[in-house]
Short mmCIF file of C-alpha atoms and ligand atoms in Angstrom, two decimals:
data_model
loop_
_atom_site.label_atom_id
_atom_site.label_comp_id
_atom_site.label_asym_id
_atom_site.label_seq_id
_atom_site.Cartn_x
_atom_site.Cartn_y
_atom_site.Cartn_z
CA UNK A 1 109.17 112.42 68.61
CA UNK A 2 105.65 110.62 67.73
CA UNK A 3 105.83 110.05 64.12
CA UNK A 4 102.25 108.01 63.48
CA UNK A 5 102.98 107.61 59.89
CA UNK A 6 105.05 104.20 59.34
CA UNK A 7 106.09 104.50 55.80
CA UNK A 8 107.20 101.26 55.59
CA UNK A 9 103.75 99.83 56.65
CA UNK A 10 102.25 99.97 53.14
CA UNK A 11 105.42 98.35 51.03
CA UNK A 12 105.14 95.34 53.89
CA UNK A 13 101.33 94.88 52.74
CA UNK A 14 101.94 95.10 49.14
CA UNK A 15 104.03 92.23 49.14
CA UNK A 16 101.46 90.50 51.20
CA UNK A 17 99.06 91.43 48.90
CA UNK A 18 101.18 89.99 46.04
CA UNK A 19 101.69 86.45 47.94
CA UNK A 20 97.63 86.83 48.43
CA UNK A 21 96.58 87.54 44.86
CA UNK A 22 99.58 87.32 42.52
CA UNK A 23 100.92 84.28 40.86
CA UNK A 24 104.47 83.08 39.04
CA UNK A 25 103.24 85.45 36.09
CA UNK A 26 102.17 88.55 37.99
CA UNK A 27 99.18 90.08 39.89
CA UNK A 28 95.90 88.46 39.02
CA UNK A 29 93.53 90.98 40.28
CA UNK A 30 91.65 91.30 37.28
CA UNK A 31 88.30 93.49 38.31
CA UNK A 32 84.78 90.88 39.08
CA UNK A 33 86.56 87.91 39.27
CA UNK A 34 87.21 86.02 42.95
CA UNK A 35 90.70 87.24 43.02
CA UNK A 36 89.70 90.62 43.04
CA UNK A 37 87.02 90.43 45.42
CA UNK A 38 89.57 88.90 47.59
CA UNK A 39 92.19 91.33 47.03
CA UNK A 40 88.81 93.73 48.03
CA UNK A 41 88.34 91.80 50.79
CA UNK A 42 92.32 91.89 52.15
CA UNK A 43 91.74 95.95 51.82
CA UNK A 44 88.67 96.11 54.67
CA UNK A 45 90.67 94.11 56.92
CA UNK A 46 93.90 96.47 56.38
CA UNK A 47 91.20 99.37 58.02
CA UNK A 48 89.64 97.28 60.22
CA UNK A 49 90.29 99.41 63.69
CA UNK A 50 90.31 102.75 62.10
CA UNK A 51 86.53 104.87 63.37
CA UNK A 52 85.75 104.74 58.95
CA UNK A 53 82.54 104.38 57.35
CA UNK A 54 82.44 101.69 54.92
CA UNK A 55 80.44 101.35 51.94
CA UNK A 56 79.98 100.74 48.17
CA UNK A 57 78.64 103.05 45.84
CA UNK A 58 76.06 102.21 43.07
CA UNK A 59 79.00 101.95 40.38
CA UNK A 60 80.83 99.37 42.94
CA UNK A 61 83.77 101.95 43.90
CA UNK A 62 84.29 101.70 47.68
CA UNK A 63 84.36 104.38 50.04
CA UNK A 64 86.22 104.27 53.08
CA UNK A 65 85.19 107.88 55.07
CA UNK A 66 86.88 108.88 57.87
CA UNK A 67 84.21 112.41 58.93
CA UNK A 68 85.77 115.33 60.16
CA UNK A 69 84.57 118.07 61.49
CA UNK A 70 83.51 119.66 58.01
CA UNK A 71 81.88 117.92 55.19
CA UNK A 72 83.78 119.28 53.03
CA UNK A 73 86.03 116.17 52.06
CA UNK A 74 89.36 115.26 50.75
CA UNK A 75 89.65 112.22 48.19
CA UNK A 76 92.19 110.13 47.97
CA UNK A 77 92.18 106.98 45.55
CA UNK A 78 92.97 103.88 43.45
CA UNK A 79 92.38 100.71 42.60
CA UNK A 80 92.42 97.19 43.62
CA UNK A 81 92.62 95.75 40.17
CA UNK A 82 94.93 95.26 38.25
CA UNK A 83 95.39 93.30 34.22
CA UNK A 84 95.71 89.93 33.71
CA UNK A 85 100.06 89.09 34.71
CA UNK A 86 100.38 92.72 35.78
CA UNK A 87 102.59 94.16 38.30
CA UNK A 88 102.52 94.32 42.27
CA UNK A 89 101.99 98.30 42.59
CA UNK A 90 99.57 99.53 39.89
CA UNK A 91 96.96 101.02 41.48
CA UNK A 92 96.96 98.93 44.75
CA UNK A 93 99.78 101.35 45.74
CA UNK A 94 97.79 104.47 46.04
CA UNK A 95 95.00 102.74 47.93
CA UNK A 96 97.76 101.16 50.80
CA UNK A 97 99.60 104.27 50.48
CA UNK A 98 96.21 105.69 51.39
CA UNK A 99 95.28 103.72 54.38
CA UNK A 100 98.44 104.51 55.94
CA UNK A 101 97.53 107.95 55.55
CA UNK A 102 93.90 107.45 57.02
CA UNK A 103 95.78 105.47 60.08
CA UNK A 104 97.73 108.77 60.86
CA UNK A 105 95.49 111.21 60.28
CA UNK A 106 93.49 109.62 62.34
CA UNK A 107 95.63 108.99 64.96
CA UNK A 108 96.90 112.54 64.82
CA UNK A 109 93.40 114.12 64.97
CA UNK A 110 92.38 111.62 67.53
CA UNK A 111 89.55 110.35 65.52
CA UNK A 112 87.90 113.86 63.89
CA UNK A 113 90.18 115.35 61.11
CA UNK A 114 89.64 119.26 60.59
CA UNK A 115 88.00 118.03 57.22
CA UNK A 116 86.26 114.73 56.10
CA UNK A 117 88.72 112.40 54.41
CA UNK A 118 88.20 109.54 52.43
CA UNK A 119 89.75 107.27 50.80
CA UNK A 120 87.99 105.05 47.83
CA UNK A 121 89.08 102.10 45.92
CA UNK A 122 87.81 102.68 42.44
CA UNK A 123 86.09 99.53 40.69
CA UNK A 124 87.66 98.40 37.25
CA UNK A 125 90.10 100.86 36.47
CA UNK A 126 92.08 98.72 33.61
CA UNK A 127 89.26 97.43 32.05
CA UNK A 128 91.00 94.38 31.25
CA UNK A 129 87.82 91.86 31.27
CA UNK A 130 85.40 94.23 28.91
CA UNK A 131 88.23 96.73 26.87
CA UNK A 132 86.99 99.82 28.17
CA UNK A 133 88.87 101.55 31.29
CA UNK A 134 87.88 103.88 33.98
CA UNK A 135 84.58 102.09 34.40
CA UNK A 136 83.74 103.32 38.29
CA UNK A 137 85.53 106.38 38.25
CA UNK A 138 83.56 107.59 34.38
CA UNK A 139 80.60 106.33 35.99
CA UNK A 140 80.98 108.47 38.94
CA UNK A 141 82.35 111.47 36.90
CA UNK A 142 79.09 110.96 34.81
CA UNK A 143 81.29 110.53 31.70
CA UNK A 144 80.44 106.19 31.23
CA UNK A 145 78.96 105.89 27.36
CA UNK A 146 76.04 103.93 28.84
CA UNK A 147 74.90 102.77 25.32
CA UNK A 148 78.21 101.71 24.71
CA UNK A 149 78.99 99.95 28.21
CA UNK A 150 75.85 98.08 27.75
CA UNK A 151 77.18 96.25 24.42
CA UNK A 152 80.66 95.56 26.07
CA UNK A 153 81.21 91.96 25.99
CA UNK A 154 84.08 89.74 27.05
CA UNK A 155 85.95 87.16 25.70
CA UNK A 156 83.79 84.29 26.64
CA UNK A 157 80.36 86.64 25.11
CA UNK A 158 79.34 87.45 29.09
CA UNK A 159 77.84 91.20 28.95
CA UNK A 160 79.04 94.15 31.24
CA UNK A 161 75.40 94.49 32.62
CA UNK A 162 75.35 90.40 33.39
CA UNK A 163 78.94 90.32 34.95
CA UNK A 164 78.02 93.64 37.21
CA UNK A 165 75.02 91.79 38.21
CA UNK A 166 76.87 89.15 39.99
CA UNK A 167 78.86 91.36 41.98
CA UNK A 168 75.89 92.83 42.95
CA UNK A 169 76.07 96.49 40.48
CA UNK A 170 73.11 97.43 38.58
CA UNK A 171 74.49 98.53 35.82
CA UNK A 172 71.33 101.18 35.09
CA UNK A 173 72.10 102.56 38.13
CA UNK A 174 75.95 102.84 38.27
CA UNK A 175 75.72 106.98 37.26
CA UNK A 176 74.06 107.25 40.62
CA UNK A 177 77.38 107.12 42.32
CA UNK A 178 77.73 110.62 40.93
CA UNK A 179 76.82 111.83 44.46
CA UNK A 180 80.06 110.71 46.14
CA UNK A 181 81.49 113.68 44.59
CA UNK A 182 79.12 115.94 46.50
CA UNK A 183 81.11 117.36 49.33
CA UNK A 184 84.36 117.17 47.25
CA UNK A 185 86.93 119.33 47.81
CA UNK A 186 90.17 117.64 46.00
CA UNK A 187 91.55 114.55 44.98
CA UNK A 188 94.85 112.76 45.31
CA UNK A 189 95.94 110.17 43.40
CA UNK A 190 99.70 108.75 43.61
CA UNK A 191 100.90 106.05 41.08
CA UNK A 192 103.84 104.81 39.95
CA UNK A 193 105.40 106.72 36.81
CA UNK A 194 104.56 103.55 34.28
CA UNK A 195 107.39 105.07 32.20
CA UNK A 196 111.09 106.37 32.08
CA UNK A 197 111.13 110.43 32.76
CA UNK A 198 111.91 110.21 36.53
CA UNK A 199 114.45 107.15 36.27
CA UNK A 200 115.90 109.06 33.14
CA UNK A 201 116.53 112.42 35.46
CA UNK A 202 117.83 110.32 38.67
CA UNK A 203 114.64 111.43 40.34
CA UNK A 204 112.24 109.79 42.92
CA UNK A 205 109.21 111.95 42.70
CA UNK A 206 107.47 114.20 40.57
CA UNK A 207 104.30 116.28 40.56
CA UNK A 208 102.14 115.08 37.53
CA UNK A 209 100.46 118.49 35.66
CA UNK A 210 97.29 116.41 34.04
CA UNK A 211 96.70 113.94 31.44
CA UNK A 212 97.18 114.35 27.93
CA UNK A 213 94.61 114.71 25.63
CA UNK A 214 94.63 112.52 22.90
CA UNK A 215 93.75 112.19 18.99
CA UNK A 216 93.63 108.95 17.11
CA UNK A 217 93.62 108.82 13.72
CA UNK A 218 93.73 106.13 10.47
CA UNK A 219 95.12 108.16 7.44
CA UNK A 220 94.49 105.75 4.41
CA UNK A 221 96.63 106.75 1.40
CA UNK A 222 95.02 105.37 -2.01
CA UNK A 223 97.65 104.91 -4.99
CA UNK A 224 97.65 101.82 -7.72
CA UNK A 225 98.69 98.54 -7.73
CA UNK A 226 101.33 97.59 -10.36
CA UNK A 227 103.53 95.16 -11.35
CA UNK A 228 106.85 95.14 -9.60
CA UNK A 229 108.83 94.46 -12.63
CA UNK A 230 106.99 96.16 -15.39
CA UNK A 231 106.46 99.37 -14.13
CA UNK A 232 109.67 102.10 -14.13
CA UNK A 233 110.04 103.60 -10.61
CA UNK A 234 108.75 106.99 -12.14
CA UNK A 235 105.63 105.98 -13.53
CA UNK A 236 104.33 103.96 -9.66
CA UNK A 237 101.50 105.49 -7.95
CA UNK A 238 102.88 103.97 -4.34
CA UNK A 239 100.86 104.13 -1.53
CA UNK A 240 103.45 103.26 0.87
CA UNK A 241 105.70 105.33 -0.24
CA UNK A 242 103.54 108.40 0.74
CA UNK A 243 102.97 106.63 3.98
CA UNK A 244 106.29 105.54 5.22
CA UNK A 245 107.42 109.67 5.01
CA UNK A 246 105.24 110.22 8.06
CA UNK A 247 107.18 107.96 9.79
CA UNK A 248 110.15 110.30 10.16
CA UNK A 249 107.58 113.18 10.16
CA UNK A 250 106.21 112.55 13.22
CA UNK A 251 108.87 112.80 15.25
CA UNK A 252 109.73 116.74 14.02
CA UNK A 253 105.91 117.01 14.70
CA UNK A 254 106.32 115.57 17.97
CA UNK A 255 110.26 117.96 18.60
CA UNK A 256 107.92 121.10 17.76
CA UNK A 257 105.11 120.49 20.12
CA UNK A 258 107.39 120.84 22.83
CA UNK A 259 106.20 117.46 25.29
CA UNK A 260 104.15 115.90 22.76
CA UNK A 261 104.22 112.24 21.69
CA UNK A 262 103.33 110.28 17.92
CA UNK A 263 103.04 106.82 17.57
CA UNK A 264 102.53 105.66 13.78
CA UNK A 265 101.09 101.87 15.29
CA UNK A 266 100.17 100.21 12.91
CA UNK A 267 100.51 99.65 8.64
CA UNK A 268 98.53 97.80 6.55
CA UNK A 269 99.15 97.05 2.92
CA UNK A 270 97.12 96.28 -0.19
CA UNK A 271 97.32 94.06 -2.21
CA UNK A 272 100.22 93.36 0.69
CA UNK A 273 101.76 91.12 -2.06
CA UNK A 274 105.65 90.84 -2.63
CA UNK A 275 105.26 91.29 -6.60
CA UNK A 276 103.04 94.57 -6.47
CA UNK A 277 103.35 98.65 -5.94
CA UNK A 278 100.97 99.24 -2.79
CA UNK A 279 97.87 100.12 -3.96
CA UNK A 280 96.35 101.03 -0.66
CA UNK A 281 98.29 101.87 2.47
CA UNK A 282 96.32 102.41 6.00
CA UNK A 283 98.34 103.75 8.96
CA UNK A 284 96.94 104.60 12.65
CA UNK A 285 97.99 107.84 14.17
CA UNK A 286 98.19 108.28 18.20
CA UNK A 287 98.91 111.81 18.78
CA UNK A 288 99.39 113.11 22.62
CA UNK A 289 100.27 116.66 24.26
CA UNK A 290 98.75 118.21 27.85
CA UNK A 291 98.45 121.69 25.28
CA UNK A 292 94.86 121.29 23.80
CA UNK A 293 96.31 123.74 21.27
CA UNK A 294 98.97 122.01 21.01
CA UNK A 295 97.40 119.10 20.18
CA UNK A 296 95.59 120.89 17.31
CA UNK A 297 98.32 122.24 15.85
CA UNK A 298 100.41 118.55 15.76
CA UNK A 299 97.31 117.25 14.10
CA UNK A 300 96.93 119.96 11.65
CA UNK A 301 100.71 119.49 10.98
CA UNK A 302 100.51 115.76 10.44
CA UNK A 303 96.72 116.64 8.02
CA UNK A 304 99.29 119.02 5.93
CA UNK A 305 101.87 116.18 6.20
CA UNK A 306 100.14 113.61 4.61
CA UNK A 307 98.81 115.76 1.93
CA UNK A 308 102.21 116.93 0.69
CA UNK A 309 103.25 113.27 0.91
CA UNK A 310 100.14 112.21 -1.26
CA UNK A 311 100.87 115.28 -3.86
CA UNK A 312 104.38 114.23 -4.15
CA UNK A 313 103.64 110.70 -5.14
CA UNK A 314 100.88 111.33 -7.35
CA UNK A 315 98.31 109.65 -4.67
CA UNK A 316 95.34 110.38 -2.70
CA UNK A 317 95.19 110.58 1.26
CA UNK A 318 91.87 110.49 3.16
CA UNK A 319 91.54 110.68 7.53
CA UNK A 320 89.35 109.12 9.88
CA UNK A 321 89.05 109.70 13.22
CA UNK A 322 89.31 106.80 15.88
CA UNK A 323 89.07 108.11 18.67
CA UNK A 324 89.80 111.50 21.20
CA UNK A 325 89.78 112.65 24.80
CA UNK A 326 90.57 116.26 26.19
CA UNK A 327 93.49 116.24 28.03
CA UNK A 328 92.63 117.05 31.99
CA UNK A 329 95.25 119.97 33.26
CA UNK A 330 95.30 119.57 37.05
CA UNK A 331 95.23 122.11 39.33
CA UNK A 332 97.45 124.74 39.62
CA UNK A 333 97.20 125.41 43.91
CA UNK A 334 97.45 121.80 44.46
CA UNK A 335 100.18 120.84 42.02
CA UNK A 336 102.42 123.43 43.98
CA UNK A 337 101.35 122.03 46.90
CA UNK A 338 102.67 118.54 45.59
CA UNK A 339 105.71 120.25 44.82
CA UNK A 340 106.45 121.71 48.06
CA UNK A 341 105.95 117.93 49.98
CA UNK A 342 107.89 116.02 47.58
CA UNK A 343 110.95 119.09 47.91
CA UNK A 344 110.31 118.96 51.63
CA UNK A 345 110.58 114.86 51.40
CA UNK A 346 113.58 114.42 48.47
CA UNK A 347 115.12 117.33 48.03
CA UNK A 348 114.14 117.89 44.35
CA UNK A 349 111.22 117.94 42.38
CA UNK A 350 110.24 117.93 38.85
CA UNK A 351 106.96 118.43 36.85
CA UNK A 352 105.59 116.07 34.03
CA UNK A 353 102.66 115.10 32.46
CA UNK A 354 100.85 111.98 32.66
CA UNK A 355 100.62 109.95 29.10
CA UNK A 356 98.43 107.16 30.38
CA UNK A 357 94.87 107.95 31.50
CA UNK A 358 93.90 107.53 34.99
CA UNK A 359 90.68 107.54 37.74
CA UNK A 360 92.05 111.38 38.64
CA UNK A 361 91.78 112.46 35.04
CA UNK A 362 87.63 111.70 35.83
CA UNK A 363 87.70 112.85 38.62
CA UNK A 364 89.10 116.61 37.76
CA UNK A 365 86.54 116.46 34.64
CA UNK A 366 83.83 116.55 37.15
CA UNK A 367 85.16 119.60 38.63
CA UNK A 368 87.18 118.71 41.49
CA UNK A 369 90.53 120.42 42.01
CA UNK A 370 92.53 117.12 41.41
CA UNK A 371 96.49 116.21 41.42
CA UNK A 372 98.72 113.33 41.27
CA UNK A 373 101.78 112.26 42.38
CA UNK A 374 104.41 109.80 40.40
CA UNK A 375 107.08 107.61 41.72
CA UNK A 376 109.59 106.62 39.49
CA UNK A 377 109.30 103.22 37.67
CA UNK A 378 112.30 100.66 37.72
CA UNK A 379 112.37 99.81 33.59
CA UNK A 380 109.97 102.23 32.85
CA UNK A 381 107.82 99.21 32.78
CA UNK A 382 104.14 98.77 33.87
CA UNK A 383 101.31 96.00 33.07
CA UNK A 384 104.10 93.40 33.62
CA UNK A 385 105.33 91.37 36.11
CA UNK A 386 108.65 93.25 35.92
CA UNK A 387 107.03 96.68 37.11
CA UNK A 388 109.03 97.52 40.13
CA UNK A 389 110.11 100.34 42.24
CA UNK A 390 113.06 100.56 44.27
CA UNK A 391 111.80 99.93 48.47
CA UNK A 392 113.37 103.45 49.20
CA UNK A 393 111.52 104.88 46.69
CA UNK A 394 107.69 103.66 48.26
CA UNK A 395 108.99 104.76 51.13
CA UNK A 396 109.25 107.87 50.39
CA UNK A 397 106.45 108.54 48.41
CA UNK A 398 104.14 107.23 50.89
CA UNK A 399 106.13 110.23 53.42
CA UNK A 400 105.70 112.82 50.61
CA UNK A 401 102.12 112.18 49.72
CA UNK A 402 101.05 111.86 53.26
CA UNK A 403 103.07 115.52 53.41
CA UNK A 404 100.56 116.27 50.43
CA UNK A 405 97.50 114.75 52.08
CA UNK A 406 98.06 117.06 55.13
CA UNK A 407 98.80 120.10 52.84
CA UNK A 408 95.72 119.58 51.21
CA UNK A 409 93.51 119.37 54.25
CA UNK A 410 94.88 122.61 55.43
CA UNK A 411 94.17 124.06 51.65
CA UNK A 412 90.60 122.95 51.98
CA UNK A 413 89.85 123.73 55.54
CA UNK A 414 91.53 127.17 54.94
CA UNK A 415 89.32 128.12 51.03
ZN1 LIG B 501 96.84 102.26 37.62
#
């Protein structure tokens, strides 16, 4: 039998990749810098052979289009870069993964697929240089803050606009890569887990349901500061007090929501002295869950929380929000059809939802039918040069999303 996929192709070239760009400490493919353009650069030659049309966008994501014989196109993607000491298969994965994929659909269809497929390589997913992530694929998806991308500034004061410039992106201009997306019909993304569901069940693969929407909070509860040895334990006004009952709170918040996930982070403490009551006590809030209602409610329930706590111990509790994101449900046809190839490649399959953000969440914002696939993590550890996946594992994700790929061509050339 003629089997053009080599699964084993793709796990060969990561590790060639990591002898290429990677270092004692971890992968150094850190987006605009020379290691990254190489790492860029390694990726063209990988498709050098295959009939594609190569190009970059105006938001420096790079498309790699093999046509077929509709326009209508199937997306598959990742990214080249990685954080500073990070690990050998974030991101860089999905792309290799993803040339494999072009190299036997291409073979297979003898050049001319029954729909257009293409693969890109999204530009400065961690946003590890400026602090802001998802720079191609928001700027694509139209969501980029311009205003706010324009004042991003690294640690040696270079601007956004001024470091784009030298790799050739006008940064006005990046939204204009909005028109990749015209002919989309769905997007693929697969990725390693980043944390410890699948290793926890015993299980290689799993269909990801969307990305969870997230609210983040500073709750700030105001009491008095007092002496700590002239003032009777009934008479304190303590800040932290009120504060540190969240802490267990939380996690029945978090038990009730179902999937959900709260992170108290961080605690700061006024006059943070040892010989004083806390007379001001900030935490941070992180509250996650794929349910938008869901996510309502756990806030709601923390808001009541925190204002029993602050009644209780005679203190006052204000909020302030840091930060939120809608959570991005996938969709429904393709996540079944994710399903079906990893049963069809493992065995067993198991649904979950995807804590950390990634390029696909943007891309299903901007209306295309989106999925992703997750391979479990070794550790449950990503962003270090630990992250690690058992070889058997790659293997057969790169046969179970190329099962995917060809599922979803069929979907697309069939709606
Ligand atoms: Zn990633």
């Amino acid at each position: 039998m003629n089997l053009p996929l080599n699964r084993k192709r793709p796990v060969a070239e990561l590790k060639e990749l990591r002898a290429l760009t990677g270092d004692a400490n971890g992968a150094q493919r850190v987006a605009f810098t020379p290691v990254w353009l190489k790492a860029r650069e390694f990726l063209r030659q990988k498709t050098e052979g295959l009939p594609l049309e190569i190009h970059n966008d105006a938001a420096g994501n790079t498309w790699f289009t093999l046509r077929g014989a509709s326009e209508k196109s199937l997306l598959i993607g990742g990214h080249m870069d990685s954080v500073p000491d990070g690990g050998w298969l974030d991101g860089c994965l999905n792309v290799l993964a993803g040339v494999e994929i072009l190299r036997r659909i291409n073979t297979q269809y003898s050049g001319k697929p029954p729909v257009t497929v293409r693969l890109v390589d999204w530009c400065d997913e961690e946003g590890a240089r400026f602090g802001k992530s998802l720079f191609g694929s928001s700027a694509c998806s139209g969501n980029l803050d311009m205003n706010e991308a324009r004042g991003l500034v690294d640690k040696q004061g270079i601007k956004l606009p001024d470091a784009l410039k030298n790799v050739g992106i006008d940064f006005e201009r990046v939204k204009e890569s909005g028109k990749e997306l015209k002919n989309a019909a769905a997007y693929l993304e697969l990725h390693i887990e980043q944390g410890p569901v699948l290793l926890d069940l015993g299980l290689p693969l799993g269909a990801v349901l969307g990305t969870f929407g997230v609210e983040r909070h500073a709750i700030t509860f105001h009491g008095q500061a007092a002496h700590s040895g002239s003032t009777p334990m009934n008479r304190r006004k303590d800040a932290f007090l009120a504060a540190a009952k969240m802490s267990p709170e939380i996690y029945q918040i978090a038990a009730r929501s179902g999937n959900g996930v709260c992170t108290i982070g961080s605690c700061l403490t006024k006059p943070g002295i040892v010989t004083s009551v806390v007379e001001e006590c900030r935490i941070t809030l992180d509250q996650r869950h794929l349910d938008p209602a869901k996510l309502a409610t756990m806030l709601a329930e923390a808001k009541s929380a925190s204002e029993k706590f602050a009644r209780e111990g005679n203190v006052k509790v204000s909020w302030e929000r840091l930060w939120q994101i809608a959570s991005r449900p996938f969709n429904d046809e393709l996540i079944a059809l994710c399903d079906d190839a990893i049963r069809e490649t493992c065995g067993q399959s198991h649904r979950l939802p995807s804590g950390p953000l990634h390029d696909a969440a943007e891309v299903a914002s901007a209306g295309v039918p989106t999925v992703m696939m997750f391979v479990q993590s070794l550790h449950g550890i990503s962003h270090n040069k630990i992250e690690d996946t058992k070889e058997e594992h790659l293997e057969l994700c790169v046969t179970a999303f190329d099962k995917l790929a060809e599922k979803a061509m069929q979907w697309i050339a069939r709606g």
